[in-house]
Structures are given as structure tokens and as C-alpha cells.
Amino acid sequence: MNLIEPDGPGWETKRREALLSSIPQIKLSRIDLEWVHVLSEGWASPLRGFMREAEFLQTLHFNCLRLEDGTVVNMSVPIVLAIDDSQKQAIGENSKVTLVDDNNKPVAILSNVEIYKHNKEERIARTWGTTAKGLPYVEEAITNAGNWLIGGDLEVFEQIKYNDGLDRYRLSPSELREEFTRRNADAVFAFQLRNPVHNGHALLMTDTRQRLLDMGYKNPILLLHPLGGYTKADDVPLWWRMKQHEKVLEEGVLNPDTTVVAIFPSPMLYAGPTEVQWHAKARINAGANFYIVGRDPAGISHPTEKRDLYDAEHGKKVLSMAPGLEKLNIIPFRVAAYDKRQMKMAFFDPSRSNDFIFISGTKMRTLAKNLESPPEGFMCHGGWNVLVEYYRSLLPSEGSGLRESVPA
């Protein structure tokens, strides 16, 4: 479901309407704009705009929406737009508002609006399973947000662009489906990530393709789909991740002929089993019929205690039971680790567990920050050099950074 207005007289009319002083304006934050992007291209279909209260409540309490025809579709994360008291007063009885970006350029019209109370505590508790202080998305987008939510039908004037050199990777669901058709794919398996690709990831993806071939598929295509919206401050930024992914394909770690690399525009919530349903549902809309899921998907460390916030196995268990995801075949990770004997990433063999090293994302980032090299065979050389280049760029001057201890 595309919510972008086609060019033509109707587009011009709506654009002029959006500029009228009689229509109230809401300035979008960066994360708000990312959600407009998500909605406009149909990632959250059948949503037609920011959630009204009935959709919001169903999402919070049921993780799904019941449509008028009785169909149930998965929807596990609220896609909402917050406003404050003054904005609510300014909107008054108006049925439309104009959404503008940081430069006050009209981005969209929200019509047939409904304003309702933003119960932040309930939203946070039901989405994250805790109200502990320090949840990254909550601190960024909810804590200081307005006390009201506004929902309505969204009409977006043009495709959202970021002009960061990466827009060519931002393929919409319809564009991805066209690409899969062009490649004669008879199966599409999606891999969601927000980290650089190491050889363990690549092993999982190539193994999945072989499993699909063994099942009788002739041309399974991998959708390598890094998350491109908001991420927490210590994650590697998107531009550097995409540069690293390019090296992975250039060096043949993944086969470019059977891999489509694209950016998923959603912000990252770090909401564990609740959020992983959203990640899976969005990929269905893009044409995926297989989804790779691993340990603690969309997980995060507890913000105030020394433990993981979510059970590492719950994400894949929830996906296998989630209402509205029946069309998607869930492929659980096999556990990969660094095999010291073979000097490469391999599937973990418990019969010789002492031969394996588990290199966490934290350990990987710490090695790169210290400008050190990982064990040979952990990541392709070009990809690792990109990571080191990124962390070197953060140093005030060459060699002035403090070394961090590498986690065991």
C-alpha cells in the first residue's frame, strides 16, 4: 500500500492546500520522519497513516489488528505521532494537519485526524516489558514527547530522501518485489541486522540458501536488509555499515548474484520479542517468505542491571506463534563461533567446545576501537578495515584515544 501521492494536478492541489495558513502544522522529528517513510511505502500495510486510538490499543494489548473483514494482521509496535498541549489547542476542530520537516517543507497531510491521550507509562511497559530508566528509544522519542497522540490518514507528497549517498539502497516493498521477480527468485529469505557483517553471519546466510536448495527451491535470493532508522549512540552508523557490507560482497563473502542489499527505513526500538514481530511482518510486505532469526533478536542489555533484558530464546519462539505471521517461514539460527582449530567461523560443536571462541558484538567493536585485528577468518579484511577506519575517525588526533579492555 503506497501512500505517496502520484504526480499530476491532484498532487499540486494537495501541495497548495498544505501551504494554507488555515491548516495547522506539525514539525516532525527525525524519528517521526522515519515513521512517515515507513508508512508511505507500505512497510506497515494495511495501516494508512499514524495510528488512531483503536489501532494503538490493539497493537499494545494484542500485537495485531483485526480488519473490517475479520482478517488478523500482525502489528506489534505502535506507529504514532505525539503532540503537546499547545499543538493540540492549535489544531482545535481542524480535520487536517500538515506535517513539515526541519526546514518547514511540507512532507504530508494527515486527514480525518483523531487526538487521544498519550499514556507513556502504559506504552513503554507494554512495548518493552519494563519502565526502567535508560531505554534508548524511550529516552530519544518518548520521555520528552507530547502528552497527546494524533492519528489519521496519511498522504505523502513525494518519496522520502535523505541525500546521504545511500538513497539508492532505500528500495520500497514494491521495488523489492520487482527486483525479486527480475532475478527469478522462487524463495526470498530475509536477514535483519544493525551490525557489521562478520563471517559467522555469512555462514548462516549461505547455509540457509543451501537448506532452501535442498528443499527443492531453484533460485533462493537473500535480502540483506540492514536497519536504516534511528539506532543507539554506540551502534556503528548506517553509512559505515553500508560501506562495510559493500566490502563483504566485493570480496565474495556473500554472492552478489544471489543477494539484494537494501535499507529498511524503520527506527530501532530494542524491544526484543515484541519488535522482532514488526521486523518480520515488514519483510512479508516486501515479498520475503523466509526469515532468519537468531539469539536475542532486537535485544539489549538491561538498562540498570547487569543482565540481558530479554530471554535470548524468546524471540524465535514468539515468531513461531505470533498471530498474522503464518505466511512467513521462520528459520532459527544455528550457533556459529570462531573455530580456533580451523581458523574460521564455523557452527559450534559442543563435543569440542574448547576449540571455539564466541566473539560478541561488544568484543568486536572494542577490538576495532583499539585498532586491533580479530582472529584471522572472523571478518573479511576489507570489511574489518572499514570498521577500524570508522573508529579511527572518532579519535581527536592520531593515537590519542584511550584503549579499552577487550571483553572476555
mmCIF file of C-alpha atoms in Angstrom:
data_model
loop_
_atom_site.group_PDB
_atom_site.id
_atom_site.type_symbol
_atom_site.label_atom_id
_atom_site.label_comp_id
_atom_site.label_asym_id
_atom_site.label_seq_id
_atom_site.Cartn_x
_atom_site.Cartn_y
_atom_site.Cartn_z
ATOM 1 C CA MET A 1 0.000 0.000 0.000
ATOM 2 C CA ASN A 2 1.718 3.147 -1.260
ATOM 3 C CA LEU A 3 0.674 6.406 0.451
ATOM 4 C CA ILE A 4 2.753 8.677 -1.812
ATOM 5 C CA GLU A 5 0.678 10.992 -3.974
ATOM 6 C CA PRO A 6 1.310 10.472 -7.720
ATOM 7 C CA ASP A 7 2.488 13.458 -9.750
ATOM 8 C CA GLY A 8 -0.216 15.438 -11.503
ATOM 9 C CA PRO A 9 -2.886 18.076 -10.882
ATOM 10 C CA GLY A 10 -4.047 16.339 -7.689
ATOM 11 C CA TRP A 11 -0.524 16.457 -6.272
ATOM 12 C CA GLU A 12 -0.265 20.203 -6.950
ATOM 13 C CA THR A 13 -3.663 20.847 -5.375
ATOM 14 C CA LYS A 14 -2.769 19.000 -2.193
ATOM 15 C CA ARG A 15 0.614 20.717 -2.060
ATOM 16 C CA ARG A 16 -1.033 24.156 -2.254
ATOM 17 C CA GLU A 17 -3.573 23.057 0.365
ATOM 18 C CA ALA A 18 -0.749 22.075 2.718
ATOM 19 C CA LEU A 19 0.672 25.605 2.496
ATOM 20 C CA LEU A 20 -2.574 27.272 3.527
ATOM 21 C CA SER A 21 -2.248 29.197 6.780
ATOM 22 C CA SER A 22 -5.617 27.829 7.875
ATOM 23 C CA ILE A 23 -4.217 24.310 8.181
ATOM 24 C CA PRO A 24 -2.176 23.739 11.366
ATOM 25 C CA GLN A 25 1.349 22.405 11.007
ATOM 26 C CA ILE A 26 3.249 19.781 12.994
ATOM 27 C CA LYS A 27 7.033 19.754 12.744
ATOM 28 C CA LEU A 28 8.385 16.219 12.509
ATOM 29 C CA SER A 29 11.393 14.971 14.437
ATOM 30 C CA ARG A 30 13.947 12.802 12.651
ATOM 31 C CA ILE A 31 12.300 9.669 14.064
ATOM 32 C CA ASP A 32 8.811 10.932 13.128
ATOM 33 C CA LEU A 33 10.048 11.392 9.548
ATOM 34 C CA GLU A 34 11.414 7.846 9.529
ATOM 35 C CA TRP A 35 7.966 6.567 10.529
ATOM 36 C CA VAL A 36 6.396 8.662 7.739
ATOM 37 C CA HIS A 37 8.853 6.934 5.393
ATOM 38 C CA VAL A 38 7.845 3.510 6.734
ATOM 39 C CA LEU A 39 4.128 4.243 6.386
ATOM 40 C CA SER A 40 4.375 5.923 2.982
ATOM 41 C CA GLU A 41 5.961 2.913 1.254
ATOM 42 C CA GLY A 42 3.683 0.272 2.733
ATOM 43 C CA TRP A 43 6.046 -1.428 5.182
ATOM 44 C CA ALA A 44 3.284 -1.229 7.800
ATOM 45 C CA SER A 45 0.412 -2.076 5.442
ATOM 46 C CA PRO A 46 -2.556 -2.137 5.947
ATOM 47 C CA LEU A 47 -2.005 0.974 8.100
ATOM 48 C CA ARG A 48 -2.953 4.096 6.139
ATOM 49 C CA GLY A 49 -1.331 6.560 8.493
ATOM 50 C CA PHE A 50 -0.375 7.194 12.095
ATOM 51 C CA MET A 51 -2.477 5.054 14.424
ATOM 52 C CA ARG A 52 -5.792 6.187 15.789
ATOM 53 C CA GLU A 53 -6.677 5.070 19.299
ATOM 54 C CA ALA A 54 -8.375 1.795 18.334
ATOM 55 C CA GLU A 55 -5.319 0.706 16.340
ATOM 56 C CA PHE A 56 -2.987 1.862 19.102
ATOM 57 C CA LEU A 57 -4.846 -0.155 21.765
ATOM 58 C CA GLN A 58 -4.990 -3.301 19.628
ATOM 59 C CA THR A 59 -1.258 -3.014 18.988
ATOM 60 C CA LEU A 60 -0.420 -2.549 22.660
ATOM 61 C CA HIS A 61 -2.679 -5.268 24.006
ATOM 62 C CA PHE A 62 -2.885 -7.858 21.198
ATOM 63 C CA ASN A 63 0.196 -7.238 18.965
ATOM 64 C CA CYS A 64 -2.175 -7.399 15.998
ATOM 65 C CA LEU A 65 -5.018 -5.603 14.220
ATOM 66 C CA ARG A 66 -8.401 -7.035 13.298
ATOM 67 C CA LEU A 67 -9.561 -5.658 9.956
ATOM 68 C CA GLU A 68 -13.170 -4.996 8.958
ATOM 69 C CA ASP A 69 -13.390 -8.332 7.125
ATOM 70 C CA GLY A 70 -12.222 -10.191 10.252
ATOM 71 C CA THR A 71 -8.691 -10.774 8.992
ATOM 72 C CA VAL A 72 -5.972 -10.553 11.647
ATOM 73 C CA VAL A 73 -2.655 -8.918 10.704
ATOM 74 C CA ASN A 74 0.382 -8.672 12.927
ATOM 75 C CA MET A 75 1.221 -5.216 14.295
ATOM 76 C CA SER A 76 3.379 -5.326 17.399
ATOM 77 C CA VAL A 77 4.848 -1.814 17.724
ATOM 78 C CA PRO A 78 2.885 1.448 17.953
ATOM 79 C CA ILE A 79 3.430 3.765 14.987
ATOM 80 C CA VAL A 80 2.198 7.017 16.466
ATOM 81 C CA LEU A 81 2.767 10.767 16.313
ATOM 82 C CA ALA A 82 2.959 12.712 19.578
ATOM 83 C CA ILE A 83 1.875 16.341 20.014
ATOM 84 C CA ASP A 84 1.940 18.655 23.016
ATOM 85 C CA ASP A 85 -0.811 20.712 24.644
ATOM 86 C CA SER A 86 -0.167 23.822 22.548
ATOM 87 C CA GLN A 87 -0.277 21.853 19.294
ATOM 88 C CA LYS A 88 -3.494 20.166 20.366
ATOM 89 C CA GLN A 89 -5.026 23.554 21.099
ATOM 90 C CA ALA A 90 -3.847 24.952 17.756
ATOM 91 C CA ILE A 91 -5.394 22.025 15.861
ATOM 92 C CA GLY A 92 -8.727 22.511 17.618
ATOM 93 C CA GLU A 93 -11.560 21.226 15.446
ATOM 94 C CA ASN A 94 -9.493 21.017 12.255
ATOM 95 C CA SER A 95 -9.748 17.676 10.490
ATOM 96 C CA LYS A 96 -6.407 18.054 8.704
ATOM 97 C CA VAL A 97 -2.852 18.965 9.640
ATOM 98 C CA THR A 98 0.263 19.486 7.539
ATOM 99 C CA LEU A 99 3.394 17.598 8.532
ATOM 100 C CA VAL A 100 6.615 19.530 7.856
ATOM 101 C CA ASP A 101 10.290 18.669 8.135
ATOM 102 C CA ASP A 102 13.096 20.528 9.942
ATOM 103 C CA ASN A 103 13.175 23.125 7.161
ATOM 104 C CA ASN A 104 9.400 23.662 7.344
ATOM 105 C CA LYS A 105 8.965 21.958 3.980
ATOM 106 C CA PRO A 106 5.574 20.202 3.745
ATOM 107 C CA VAL A 107 6.050 16.436 3.747
ATOM 108 C CA ALA A 108 2.492 15.156 4.049
ATOM 109 C CA ILE A 109 -1.104 15.875 5.004
ATOM 110 C CA LEU A 110 -2.731 13.938 7.850
ATOM 111 C CA SER A 111 -6.518 13.849 7.311
ATOM 112 C CA ASN A 112 -9.564 12.852 9.362
ATOM 113 C CA VAL A 113 -7.442 13.252 12.449
ATOM 114 C CA GLU A 114 -8.154 11.844 15.880
ATOM 115 C CA ILE A 115 -6.400 13.111 19.014
ATOM 116 C CA TYR A 116 -6.192 10.943 22.117
ATOM 117 C CA LYS A 117 -4.231 10.659 25.351
ATOM 118 C CA HIS A 118 -0.579 9.530 25.208
ATOM 119 C CA ASN A 119 -0.255 7.248 28.211
ATOM 120 C CA LYS A 120 3.525 6.944 28.106
ATOM 121 C CA GLU A 121 3.887 4.567 31.034
ATOM 122 C CA GLU A 122 1.449 2.050 29.566
ATOM 123 C CA ARG A 123 3.023 2.360 26.121
ATOM 124 C CA ILE A 124 6.529 1.783 27.471
ATOM 125 C CA ALA A 125 5.553 -1.061 29.799
ATOM 126 C CA ARG A 126 3.657 -2.977 27.138
ATOM 127 C CA THR A 127 6.201 -2.430 24.355
ATOM 128 C CA TRP A 128 9.416 -3.037 26.315
ATOM 129 C CA GLY A 129 8.172 -5.069 29.280
ATOM 130 C CA THR A 130 9.787 -2.636 31.695
ATOM 131 C CA THR A 131 9.684 1.031 32.618
ATOM 132 C CA ALA A 132 13.302 1.075 33.805
ATOM 133 C CA LYS A 133 15.126 4.295 33.021
ATOM 134 C CA GLY A 134 17.656 4.297 30.201
ATOM 135 C CA LEU A 135 15.878 2.532 27.313
ATOM 136 C CA PRO A 136 17.469 4.201 24.257
ATOM 137 C CA TYR A 137 14.376 4.717 22.078
ATOM 138 C CA VAL A 138 12.273 5.770 25.050
ATOM 139 C CA GLU A 139 14.823 8.400 26.058
ATOM 140 C CA GLU A 140 15.116 9.619 22.474
ATOM 141 C CA ALA A 141 11.499 9.655 21.348
ATOM 142 C CA ILE A 142 9.002 9.195 24.196
ATOM 143 C CA THR A 143 10.128 10.659 27.531
ATOM 144 C CA ASN A 144 10.022 14.283 26.341
ATOM 145 C CA ALA A 145 7.292 13.789 23.733
ATOM 146 C CA GLY A 146 3.887 15.417 23.990
ATOM 147 C CA ASN A 147 1.063 14.077 26.140
ATOM 148 C CA TRP A 148 -1.254 13.512 23.172
ATOM 149 C CA LEU A 149 -1.192 11.300 20.089
ATOM 150 C CA ILE A 150 -2.674 12.259 16.738
ATOM 151 C CA GLY A 151 -3.732 9.659 14.184
ATOM 152 C CA GLY A 152 -5.201 9.914 10.720
ATOM 153 C CA ASP A 153 -4.891 9.113 7.032
ATOM 154 C CA LEU A 154 -1.513 9.976 5.546
ATOM 155 C CA GLU A 155 -0.933 11.460 2.089
ATOM 156 C CA VAL A 156 2.786 11.937 1.403
ATOM 157 C CA PHE A 157 3.876 14.361 -1.316
ATOM 158 C CA GLU A 158 7.000 12.586 -2.546
ATOM 159 C CA GLN A 159 9.351 9.738 -1.722
ATOM 160 C CA ILE A 160 11.363 10.440 1.419
ATOM 161 C CA LYS A 161 15.019 11.166 0.569
ATOM 162 C CA TYR A 162 17.948 11.682 2.933
ATOM 163 C CA ASN A 163 20.585 12.827 0.397
ATOM 164 C CA ASP A 164 23.289 10.942 2.284
ATOM 165 C CA GLY A 165 24.616 8.956 -0.651
ATOM 166 C CA LEU A 166 22.559 5.905 0.360
ATOM 167 C CA ASP A 167 19.151 6.648 -1.168
ATOM 168 C CA ARG A 168 19.848 4.168 -3.982
ATOM 169 C CA TYR A 169 19.669 1.417 -1.360
ATOM 170 C CA ARG A 170 16.314 2.549 0.027
ATOM 171 C CA LEU A 171 14.082 0.281 -2.024
ATOM 172 C CA SER A 172 10.381 0.229 -1.207
ATOM 173 C CA PRO A 173 8.486 -3.049 -0.763
ATOM 174 C CA SER A 174 7.104 -2.793 -4.304
ATOM 175 C CA GLU A 175 10.588 -2.092 -5.717
ATOM 176 C CA LEU A 176 11.991 -5.078 -3.845
ATOM 177 C CA ARG A 177 9.250 -7.367 -5.131
ATOM 178 C CA GLU A 178 10.028 -6.178 -8.665
ATOM 179 C CA GLU A 179 13.729 -6.906 -8.119
ATOM 180 C CA PHE A 180 12.996 -10.411 -6.849
ATOM 181 C CA THR A 181 10.837 -11.029 -9.923
ATOM 182 C CA ARG A 182 13.598 -9.707 -12.187
ATOM 183 C CA ARG A 183 16.012 -12.180 -10.593
ATOM 184 C CA ASN A 184 13.537 -15.065 -10.996
ATOM 185 C CA ALA A 185 13.534 -15.766 -7.268
ATOM 186 C CA ASP A 186 11.385 -18.689 -6.180
ATOM 187 C CA ALA A 187 12.178 -18.043 -2.483
ATOM 188 C CA VAL A 188 13.273 -14.901 -0.628
ATOM 189 C CA PHE A 189 14.973 -15.191 2.766
ATOM 190 C CA ALA A 190 15.487 -12.032 4.795
ATOM 191 C CA PHE A 191 18.269 -11.237 7.243
ATOM 192 C CA GLN A 192 17.726 -8.233 9.523
ATOM 193 C CA LEU A 193 20.808 -6.644 11.085
ATOM 194 C CA ARG A 194 22.068 -3.454 12.659
ATOM 195 C CA ASN A 195 25.720 -4.534 12.970
ATOM 196 C CA PRO A 196 28.571 -5.096 10.521
ATOM 197 C CA VAL A 197 28.525 -8.490 8.780
ATOM 198 C CA HIS A 198 31.129 -10.962 10.039
ATOM 199 C CA ASN A 199 31.867 -14.376 8.577
ATOM 200 C CA GLY A 200 29.586 -16.060 11.109
ATOM 201 C CA HIS A 201 26.636 -14.104 9.735
ATOM 202 C CA ALA A 202 27.723 -15.019 6.212
ATOM 203 C CA LEU A 203 27.934 -18.695 7.181
ATOM 204 C CA LEU A 204 24.352 -18.579 8.466
ATOM 205 C CA MET A 205 23.111 -16.929 5.290
ATOM 206 C CA THR A 206 24.918 -19.257 2.889
ATOM 207 C CA ASP A 207 23.827 -22.275 4.941
ATOM 208 C CA THR A 208 20.212 -21.071 4.774
ATOM 209 C CA ARG A 209 20.424 -20.810 0.998
ATOM 210 C CA GLN A 210 21.779 -24.352 0.770
ATOM 211 C CA ARG A 211 18.980 -25.603 3.006
ATOM 212 C CA LEU A 212 16.433 -23.968 0.690
ATOM 213 C CA LEU A 213 18.098 -25.556 -2.341
ATOM 214 C CA ASP A 214 17.933 -28.918 -0.570
ATOM 215 C CA MET A 215 14.202 -28.307 -0.048
ATOM 216 C CA GLY A 216 13.755 -28.053 -3.822
ATOM 217 C CA TYR A 217 13.905 -24.327 -4.475
ATOM 218 C CA LYS A 218 15.863 -23.440 -7.610
ATOM 219 C CA ASN A 219 16.858 -19.804 -7.003
ATOM 220 C CA PRO A 220 16.587 -18.573 -3.407
ATOM 221 C CA ILE A 221 17.549 -14.893 -3.090
ATOM 222 C CA LEU A 222 18.914 -13.323 0.096
ATOM 223 C CA LEU A 223 17.534 -9.978 1.223
ATOM 224 C CA LEU A 224 20.355 -8.476 3.298
ATOM 225 C CA HIS A 225 18.342 -5.776 4.995
ATOM 226 C CA PRO A 226 20.186 -3.533 7.470
ATOM 227 C CA LEU A 227 18.062 -1.274 9.607
ATOM 228 C CA GLY A 228 18.435 2.335 8.479
ATOM 229 C CA GLY A 229 16.487 4.404 11.000
ATOM 230 C CA TYR A 230 17.394 5.538 14.495
ATOM 231 C CA THR A 231 19.939 3.406 16.367
ATOM 232 C CA LYS A 232 21.558 3.965 19.756
ATOM 233 C CA ALA A 233 24.691 6.069 20.072
ATOM 234 C CA ASP A 234 27.214 3.218 20.351
ATOM 235 C CA ASP A 235 25.969 1.329 17.279
ATOM 236 C CA VAL A 236 28.003 1.725 14.094
ATOM 237 C CA PRO A 237 26.312 4.428 11.951
ATOM 238 C CA LEU A 238 24.454 3.377 8.808
ATOM 239 C CA TRP A 239 26.865 4.979 6.323
ATOM 240 C CA TRP A 240 29.799 2.964 7.707
ATOM 241 C CA ARG A 241 27.755 -0.232 7.934
ATOM 242 C CA MET A 242 26.745 0.060 4.289
ATOM 243 C CA LYS A 243 30.374 0.649 3.298
ATOM 244 C CA GLN A 244 31.296 -2.491 5.252
ATOM 245 C CA HIS A 245 28.503 -4.504 3.596
ATOM 246 C CA GLU A 246 29.790 -3.424 0.172
ATOM 247 C CA LYS A 247 33.192 -4.917 1.031
ATOM 248 C CA VAL A 248 31.556 -8.186 2.088
ATOM 249 C CA LEU A 249 30.055 -8.514 -1.391
ATOM 250 C CA GLU A 250 33.153 -7.235 -3.196
ATOM 251 C CA GLU A 251 35.317 -9.876 -1.511
ATOM 252 C CA GLY A 252 32.853 -12.656 -2.301
ATOM 253 C CA VAL A 253 31.907 -13.482 1.285
ATOM 254 C CA LEU A 254 28.326 -13.214 0.028
ATOM 255 C CA ASN A 255 27.420 -13.806 -3.605
ATOM 256 C CA PRO A 256 26.224 -10.568 -5.289
ATOM 257 C CA ASP A 257 24.256 -12.615 -7.837
ATOM 258 C CA THR A 258 22.045 -14.123 -5.144
ATOM 259 C CA THR A 259 21.979 -11.186 -2.699
ATOM 260 C CA VAL A 260 19.905 -7.996 -2.689
ATOM 261 C CA VAL A 261 21.224 -5.333 -0.305
ATOM 262 C CA ALA A 262 18.675 -2.694 0.687
ATOM 263 C CA ILE A 263 17.984 -0.419 3.653
ATOM 264 C CA PHE A 264 14.993 -0.974 5.933
ATOM 265 C CA PRO A 265 13.899 2.562 6.945
ATOM 266 C CA SER A 266 12.458 1.749 10.376
ATOM 267 C CA PRO A 267 13.854 3.167 13.603
ATOM 268 C CA MET A 268 15.241 0.613 16.057
ATOM 269 C CA LEU A 269 13.299 0.223 19.304
ATOM 270 C CA TYR A 270 15.398 -2.505 21.008
ATOM 271 C CA ALA A 271 12.139 -4.089 22.173
ATOM 272 C CA GLY A 272 13.100 -7.754 21.824
ATOM 273 C CA PRO A 273 10.347 -10.295 21.030
ATOM 274 C CA THR A 274 7.781 -7.511 20.572
ATOM 275 C CA GLU A 275 9.872 -5.703 17.979
ATOM 276 C CA VAL A 276 11.073 -8.796 16.122
ATOM 277 C CA GLN A 277 7.466 -9.391 15.072
ATOM 278 C CA TRP A 278 7.479 -5.954 13.429
ATOM 279 C CA HIS A 279 10.740 -6.749 11.638
ATOM 280 C CA ALA A 280 9.296 -9.998 10.299
ATOM 281 C CA LYS A 281 5.906 -8.539 9.321
ATOM 282 C CA ALA A 282 7.510 -5.697 7.334
ATOM 283 C CA ARG A 283 9.583 -8.189 5.323
ATOM 284 C CA ILE A 284 6.421 -10.097 4.361
ATOM 285 C CA ASN A 285 5.185 -6.870 2.768
ATOM 286 C CA ALA A 286 8.450 -6.754 0.785
ATOM 287 C CA GLY A 287 7.968 -10.266 -0.593
ATOM 288 C CA ALA A 288 10.020 -12.388 1.824
ATOM 289 C CA ASN A 289 8.690 -15.837 2.659
ATOM 290 C CA PHE A 290 11.575 -16.972 4.883
ATOM 291 C CA TYR A 291 13.060 -15.056 7.819
ATOM 292 C CA ILE A 292 16.301 -15.857 9.632
ATOM 293 C CA VAL A 293 16.132 -15.266 13.370
ATOM 294 C CA GLY A 294 18.875 -15.745 15.920
ATOM 295 C CA ARG A 295 19.603 -15.304 19.607
ATOM 296 C CA ASP A 296 18.023 -12.335 21.344
ATOM 297 C CA PRO A 297 16.735 -10.588 18.208
ATOM 298 C CA ALA A 298 16.211 -6.836 18.726
ATOM 299 C CA GLY A 299 17.517 -7.377 22.252
ATOM 300 C CA ILE A 300 19.521 -5.131 24.520
ATOM 301 C CA SER A 301 21.242 -5.196 27.889
ATOM 302 C CA HIS A 302 19.038 -4.259 30.820
ATOM 303 C CA PRO A 303 19.487 -0.502 31.314
ATOM 304 C CA THR A 304 20.007 -0.683 35.090
ATOM 305 C CA GLU A 305 21.009 -4.289 35.833
ATOM 306 C CA LYS A 306 23.919 -6.432 34.641
ATOM 307 C CA ARG A 307 21.888 -8.846 32.523
ATOM 308 C CA ASP A 308 20.115 -9.065 29.185
ATOM 309 C CA LEU A 309 16.669 -7.501 29.186
ATOM 310 C CA TYR A 310 15.072 -10.408 27.269
ATOM 311 C CA ASP A 311 15.455 -14.172 27.253
ATOM 312 C CA ALA A 312 17.707 -14.966 24.287
ATOM 313 C CA GLU A 313 15.401 -17.748 23.027
ATOM 314 C CA HIS A 314 12.073 -15.941 23.289
ATOM 315 C CA GLY A 315 12.305 -14.014 20.024
ATOM 316 C CA LYS A 316 12.301 -17.075 17.779
ATOM 317 C CA LYS A 317 9.689 -18.798 19.957
ATOM 318 C CA VAL A 318 7.364 -15.800 19.743
ATOM 319 C CA LEU A 319 7.805 -15.567 15.964
ATOM 320 C CA SER A 320 6.769 -19.183 15.541
ATOM 321 C CA MET A 321 3.479 -18.471 17.381
ATOM 322 C CA ALA A 322 2.710 -14.822 16.503
ATOM 323 C CA PRO A 323 -0.741 -14.159 15.024
ATOM 324 C CA GLY A 324 -0.689 -12.794 11.479
ATOM 325 C CA LEU A 325 2.753 -14.160 10.581
ATOM 326 C CA GLU A 326 1.588 -17.545 9.314
ATOM 327 C CA LYS A 327 2.791 -16.743 5.767
ATOM 328 C CA LEU A 328 6.385 -16.457 6.953
ATOM 329 C CA ASN A 329 8.622 -19.470 7.464
ATOM 330 C CA ILE A 330 10.924 -18.881 10.446
ATOM 331 C CA ILE A 331 14.487 -20.199 10.139
ATOM 332 C CA PRO A 332 16.251 -20.288 13.534
ATOM 333 C CA PHE A 333 19.979 -19.580 13.638
ATOM 334 C CA ARG A 334 22.430 -22.369 14.085
ATOM 335 C CA VAL A 335 25.030 -21.142 16.568
ATOM 336 C CA ALA A 336 28.242 -20.002 14.881
ATOM 337 C CA ALA A 337 31.521 -19.225 16.653
ATOM 338 C CA TYR A 338 35.193 -18.853 15.826
ATOM 339 C CA ASP A 339 36.854 -22.253 15.428
ATOM 340 C CA LYS A 340 40.459 -21.938 16.584
ATOM 341 C CA ARG A 341 41.377 -25.293 15.018
ATOM 342 C CA GLN A 342 40.108 -24.369 11.543
ATOM 343 C CA MET A 343 40.848 -20.636 11.964
ATOM 344 C CA LYS A 344 37.439 -19.607 10.646
ATOM 345 C CA MET A 345 33.848 -19.093 11.709
ATOM 346 C CA ALA A 346 32.041 -22.420 11.954
ATOM 347 C CA PHE A 347 28.957 -23.975 13.503
ATOM 348 C CA PHE A 348 29.554 -24.663 17.168
ATOM 349 C CA ASP A 349 30.389 -28.267 18.015
ATOM 350 C CA PRO A 350 29.718 -28.940 21.725
ATOM 351 C CA SER A 351 31.859 -32.078 21.599
ATOM 352 C CA ARG A 352 34.961 -29.865 21.271
ATOM 353 C CA SER A 353 33.749 -26.682 22.898
ATOM 354 C CA ASN A 354 37.264 -25.633 23.946
ATOM 355 C CA ASP A 355 38.138 -25.095 20.279
ATOM 356 C CA PHE A 356 35.592 -22.282 19.919
ATOM 357 C CA ILE A 357 35.606 -18.595 20.829
ATOM 358 C CA PHE A 358 32.404 -16.551 20.979
ATOM 359 C CA ILE A 359 33.120 -13.022 19.771
ATOM 360 C CA SER A 360 30.241 -10.778 20.820
ATOM 361 C CA GLY A 361 29.284 -7.555 19.101
ATOM 362 C CA THR A 362 30.702 -5.689 22.092
ATOM 363 C CA LYS A 363 34.018 -7.534 21.803
ATOM 364 C CA MET A 364 34.117 -6.924 18.048
ATOM 365 C CA ARG A 365 33.538 -3.187 18.500
ATOM 366 C CA THR A 366 36.138 -2.978 21.277
ATOM 367 C CA LEU A 367 38.794 -4.632 19.102
ATOM 368 C CA ALA A 368 38.024 -2.183 16.307
ATOM 369 C CA LYS A 369 38.085 0.789 18.701
ATOM 370 C CA ASN A 370 41.525 -0.336 19.876
ATOM 371 C CA LEU A 371 42.597 -0.578 16.207
ATOM 372 C CA GLU A 372 43.389 -4.254 16.770
ATOM 373 C CA SER A 373 42.721 -7.172 14.443
ATOM 374 C CA PRO A 374 40.309 -10.017 15.182
ATOM 375 C CA PRO A 375 41.340 -13.654 14.687
ATOM 376 C CA GLU A 376 42.066 -14.494 11.039
ATOM 377 C CA GLY A 377 38.853 -15.622 9.342
ATOM 378 C CA PHE A 378 36.464 -13.718 11.609
ATOM 379 C CA MET A 379 35.662 -10.981 9.044
ATOM 380 C CA CYS A 380 36.863 -10.188 5.542
ATOM 381 C CA HIS A 381 39.857 -7.853 5.543
ATOM 382 C CA GLY A 382 38.151 -5.047 3.642
ATOM 383 C CA GLY A 383 35.146 -5.122 5.955
ATOM 384 C CA TRP A 384 37.329 -5.015 9.073
ATOM 385 C CA ASN A 385 39.362 -2.135 7.663
ATOM 386 C CA VAL A 386 36.142 -0.141 7.259
ATOM 387 C CA LEU A 387 35.319 -0.684 10.945
ATOM 388 C CA VAL A 388 38.796 0.368 12.028
ATOM 389 C CA GLU A 389 38.556 3.415 9.756
ATOM 390 C CA TYR A 390 35.277 4.394 11.413
ATOM 391 C CA TYR A 391 36.644 4.184 14.953
ATOM 392 C CA ARG A 392 39.842 5.953 13.921
ATOM 393 C CA SER A 393 37.682 8.796 12.593
ATOM 394 C CA LEU A 394 36.307 9.291 16.129
ATOM 395 C CA LEU A 395 39.726 9.967 17.637
ATOM 396 C CA PRO A 396 40.555 13.669 18.223
ATOM 397 C CA SER A 397 44.028 13.034 16.822
ATOM 398 C CA GLU A 398 46.046 10.017 15.747
ATOM 399 C CA GLY A 399 46.749 7.722 18.667
ATOM 400 C CA SER A 400 45.108 9.939 21.296
ATOM 401 C CA GLY A 401 42.300 7.552 22.202
ATOM 402 C CA LEU A 402 42.307 5.504 25.375
ATOM 403 C CA ARG A 403 42.427 1.765 24.894
ATOM 404 C CA GLU A 404 39.507 -0.224 26.213
ATOM 405 C CA SER A 405 39.853 -3.644 27.815
ATOM 406 C CA VAL A 406 38.564 -6.317 25.459
ATOM 407 C CA PRO A 407 35.677 -8.338 26.964
ATOM 408 C CA ALA A 408 36.441 -11.999 27.584
#
